[in-house]
Amino acid sequence: MRQAGRSLPEYKAVRGEGSILQAIQDPERAAEITLQPVRRYGVDAAILFSDIVTPIFASGFGIDITPGVGPTCEQPFASAADLDRFRPLDPSVDLDFQAKTIEILMGELDVPLIGFAGAPFTVASYLVEGRPTRDFAKVKALMTGDPKLWHQLADLVADSAIATLRAQVEAGAKAVQLFDSWAGALHPAHYREYVLPHSEKVLAAVADLGVPRTHFGINSGELLPLIAGAGCEVVGVDWRTPLSVARERTGGTYALQGNLDPALVLAPWEVLEAEVLRILDDNAGHPGYIFNLGHGVLPMTNPEQLERVVELVHRVGTARGPAPDNAANAST
Ligand code: 1CP
């Protein structure tokens, strides 16, 4: 549950003012923020407190995270000259704070740590647009109007994702997630031509590490077969596609993660409870399933509602666990 900590009073107490990049670069604080949702909710894994733009920031390309807005660039990526603004990332120097955070976490956590990176399209969209966007007009104009420059940019972003993911796993992360949150803004043909090769490169470059790879995009119902085929073991599903449909579209051999609508966590408990049970029923006891929200936790979420969701899933999800004919597969 990305940003599960964000609505917690204990997060607000340690996060500090200004850009979260300050907190991310402070290993003690970043480790504490990573631990908070695990302590509070008893979830089965922790997700590293960082952001998808951290490696780009560390490579020296000017980017910040503006409170209440998200990633912003004062000078967005606009021409070939901007390629020189990326330094190749040396994780042992540029991302040393991340390794230190994970080192602290390895001594504290009793659940697995999930590492992550942003996929080339989603990260590049912030670099080209300069801020969060609804229409992705500039980044689409770049990819279709100057494919050569687009591919050069996406390749650099892919390299930074590979460097950060490998460093996270080497430091102790037990799974990785590649967030292509905004891929659903693309037509499947454009996704296949301009985006998929770069995400495939990232996922292939971490295959030898032997940790499960999750690949996720919101609004990605039409893209699910392509997202699954990019090279992963787990496919993240937002709330717009029923799990059973997602399983059909991905051929039944991938684990799925999702797909509770984060807005429904704000609904009365009876509504939320029914929705959680509906999702578990839709999973129909399939062993390859990770209960999660379909996207990040909304800032106004009441932590008690999430506590109840976790408790319910642990209680009922286990009871409704693998159906008998799937149980054999689960143990192999
Ligand atoms: O759960 C956690 O807190 C783990 C750390 C984490 C992760 C996994 C953060 C901290 N960000 C992310 C990933 C991330 N960041 C994604 C991919 C997953 C997703 O789509 O949810 C994306 C697209 C971003 C970019 C980003 N950073 C946004 C979205 C902006 C937009 O385009 O709408 C925002 C608001 C941020 C800031 C941010 N990052 C993380 C937190 C806790 C926050 C909230 C703001 C803050 O406290 O200052």
PDB file of C-alpha atoms and ligand atoms in Angstrom, residues 1-6 11 15 18-20 24 33 37 47-53 65-71 116-118 122 126 131-133 179-182 216 218 295-296, ligand 1:
ATOM      1  CA  MET A   1       0.000   0.000   0.000  1.00  0.00           C
ATOM      2  CA  ARG A   2       2.114   2.839  -1.273  1.00  0.00           C
ATOM      3  CA  GLN A   3       2.037   5.897   0.938  1.00  0.00           C
ATOM      4  CA  ALA A   4       0.330   3.899   3.680  1.00  0.00           C
ATOM      5  CA  GLY A   5       2.384   5.948   6.093  1.00  0.00           C
ATOM      6  CA  ARG A   6       1.374   9.290   4.662  1.00  0.00           C
ATOM      7  CA  TYR A  11       4.684  10.077   9.725  1.00  0.00           C
ATOM      8  CA  ARG A  15       8.784  13.666   7.957  1.00  0.00           C
ATOM      9  CA  GLY A  18       9.772  20.771   2.599  1.00  0.00           C
ATOM     10  CA  SER A  19      10.677  18.214  -0.043  1.00  0.00           C
ATOM     11  CA  ILE A  20      10.510  14.565   0.960  1.00  0.00           C
ATOM     12  CA  ILE A  24      14.695  10.135   1.843  1.00  0.00           C
ATOM     13  CA  ILE A  33       9.140   6.006   8.006  1.00  0.00           C
ATOM     14  CA  PRO A  37       3.059   1.324   8.439  1.00  0.00           C
ATOM     15  CA  ILE A  47       8.095  -0.805   1.005  1.00  0.00           C
ATOM     16  CA  LEU A  48      11.240   1.282   1.066  1.00  0.00           C
ATOM     17  CA  PHE A  49      10.612   4.966   1.794  1.00  0.00           C
ATOM     18  CA  SER A  50      11.961   6.657  -1.310  1.00  0.00           C
ATOM     19  CA  ASP A  51      10.446   7.912  -4.559  1.00  0.00           C
ATOM     20  CA  ILE A  52      10.554   7.004  -8.236  1.00  0.00           C
ATOM     21  CA  VAL A  53      12.536  10.170  -8.984  1.00  0.00           C
ATOM     22  CA  ILE A  65       9.360  16.871  -5.062  1.00  0.00           C
ATOM     23  CA  THR A  66       7.134  19.826  -4.268  1.00  0.00           C
ATOM     24  CA  PRO A  67       4.842  19.273  -1.253  1.00  0.00           C
ATOM     25  CA  GLY A  68       1.222  18.938  -2.341  1.00  0.00           C
ATOM     26  CA  VAL A  69       2.208  18.652  -6.019  1.00  0.00           C
ATOM     27  CA  GLY A  70       4.687  15.834  -6.663  1.00  0.00           C
ATOM     28  CA  PRO A  71       7.838  15.705  -8.825  1.00  0.00           C
ATOM     29  CA  PHE A 116      11.160  -0.273  -6.312  1.00  0.00           C
ATOM     30  CA  ALA A 117      11.896   2.008  -9.216  1.00  0.00           C
ATOM     31  CA  GLY A 118       9.838   4.069 -11.627  1.00  0.00           C
ATOM     32  CA  THR A 122       6.382   7.297 -15.913  1.00  0.00           C
ATOM     33  CA  TYR A 126       7.860  14.126 -15.100  1.00  0.00           C
ATOM     34  CA  ARG A 131       5.304  18.376 -13.198  1.00  0.00           C
ATOM     35  CA  PRO A 132       2.363  15.980 -12.818  1.00  0.00           C
ATOM     36  CA  THR A 133       0.124  16.095 -15.895  1.00  0.00           C
ATOM     37  CA  PHE A 179       5.946   1.360 -11.197  1.00  0.00           C
ATOM     38  CA  ASP A 180       4.700   2.436 -14.614  1.00  0.00           C
ATOM     39  CA  SER A 181       1.858   4.294 -12.995  1.00  0.00           C
ATOM     40  CA  TRP A 182       0.931   6.385 -16.037  1.00  0.00           C
ATOM     41  CA  PHE A 216       2.274  -2.165 -12.265  1.00  0.00           C
ATOM     42  CA  ILE A 218      -2.923   2.201 -13.259  1.00  0.00           C
ATOM     43  CA  HIS A 295      -3.107   2.570  -6.078  1.00  0.00           C
ATOM     44  CA  GLY A 296      -1.637   4.651  -3.250  1.00  0.00           C
TER      45      GLY A 296
HETATM   46  O1  1CP B   1       4.661   3.982   0.713  1.00  0.00           O
HETATM   47  C1  1CP B   1       5.615   4.750   0.687  1.00  0.00           C
HETATM   48  O2  1CP B   1       5.623   5.830   1.291  1.00  0.00           O
HETATM   49  C2  1CP B   1       6.828   4.275  -0.070  1.00  0.00           C
HETATM   50  C3  1CP B   1       7.551   5.296  -0.759  1.00  0.00           C
HETATM   51  C4  1CP B   1       7.014   5.857  -2.072  1.00  0.00           C
HETATM   52  C5  1CP B   1       6.778   5.177  -3.274  1.00  0.00           C
HETATM   53  C6  1CP B   1       6.786   3.679  -3.522  1.00  0.00           C
HETATM   54  C7  1CP B   1       6.829   7.237  -2.306  1.00  0.00           C
HETATM   55  C8  1CP B   1       6.991   8.324  -1.307  1.00  0.00           C
HETATM   56  N1  1CP B   1       6.568   7.399  -3.640  1.00  0.00           N
HETATM   57  C9  1CP B   1       6.523   6.153  -4.255  1.00  0.00           C
HETATM   58  C10 1CP B   1       6.319   5.839  -5.681  1.00  0.00           C
HETATM   59  C11 1CP B   1       5.824   6.896  -6.599  1.00  0.00           C
HETATM   60  N2  1CP B   1       6.076   8.257  -6.562  1.00  0.00           N
HETATM   61  C12 1CP B   1       5.056   6.630  -7.768  1.00  0.00           C
HETATM   62  C13 1CP B   1       4.687   5.240  -8.246  1.00  0.00           C
HETATM   63  C14 1CP B   1       3.564   4.608  -7.541  1.00  0.00           C
HETATM   64  C15 1CP B   1       2.216   5.286  -7.639  1.00  0.00           C
HETATM   65  O3  1CP B   1       1.773   5.631  -8.747  1.00  0.00           O
HETATM   66  O4  1CP B   1       1.603   5.434  -6.601  1.00  0.00           O
HETATM   67  C16 1CP B   1       4.795   7.859  -8.404  1.00  0.00           C
HETATM   68  C17 1CP B   1       4.006   8.081  -9.663  1.00  0.00           C
HETATM   69  C18 1CP B   1       5.443   8.874  -7.639  1.00  0.00           C
HETATM   70  C19 1CP B   1       5.518  10.314  -7.949  1.00  0.00           C
HETATM   71  C20 1CP B   1       5.003  11.123  -6.811  1.00  0.00           C
HETATM   72  N3  1CP B   1       5.734  11.426  -5.684  1.00  0.00           N
HETATM   73  C21 1CP B   1       3.703  11.661  -6.657  1.00  0.00           C
HETATM   74  C22 1CP B   1       2.557  11.555  -7.658  1.00  0.00           C
HETATM   75  C23 1CP B   1       2.376  12.835  -8.418  1.00  0.00           C
HETATM   76  C24 1CP B   1       1.375  12.736  -9.564  1.00  0.00           C
HETATM   77  O5  1CP B   1       1.802  12.668 -10.735  1.00  0.00           O
HETATM   78  O6  1CP B   1       0.169  12.703  -9.275  1.00  0.00           O
HETATM   79  C25 1CP B   1       3.668  12.304  -5.394  1.00  0.00           C
HETATM   80  C26 1CP B   1       2.513  13.046  -4.775  1.00  0.00           C
HETATM   81  C27 1CP B   1       4.955  12.137  -4.807  1.00  0.00           C
HETATM   82  C28 1CP B   1       5.385  12.582  -3.448  1.00  0.00           C
HETATM   83  C29 1CP B   1       5.479  11.471  -2.478  1.00  0.00           C
HETATM   84  N4  1CP B   1       6.298  10.377  -2.634  1.00  0.00           N
HETATM   85  C30 1CP B   1       6.226   9.565  -1.530  1.00  0.00           C
HETATM   86  C31 1CP B   1       5.308  10.186  -0.589  1.00  0.00           C
HETATM   87  C32 1CP B   1       4.978   9.642   0.775  1.00  0.00           C
HETATM   88  C33 1CP B   1       4.837  11.353  -1.201  1.00  0.00           C
HETATM   89  C34 1CP B   1       3.771  12.276  -0.594  1.00  0.00           C
HETATM   90  C35 1CP B   1       4.142  13.622  -0.346  1.00  0.00           C
HETATM   91  C36 1CP B   1       4.925  13.957   0.875  1.00  0.00           C
HETATM   92  O7  1CP B   1       4.780  13.414   1.990  1.00  0.00           O
HETATM   93  O8  1CP B   1       5.660  14.950   0.711  1.00  0.00           O
END
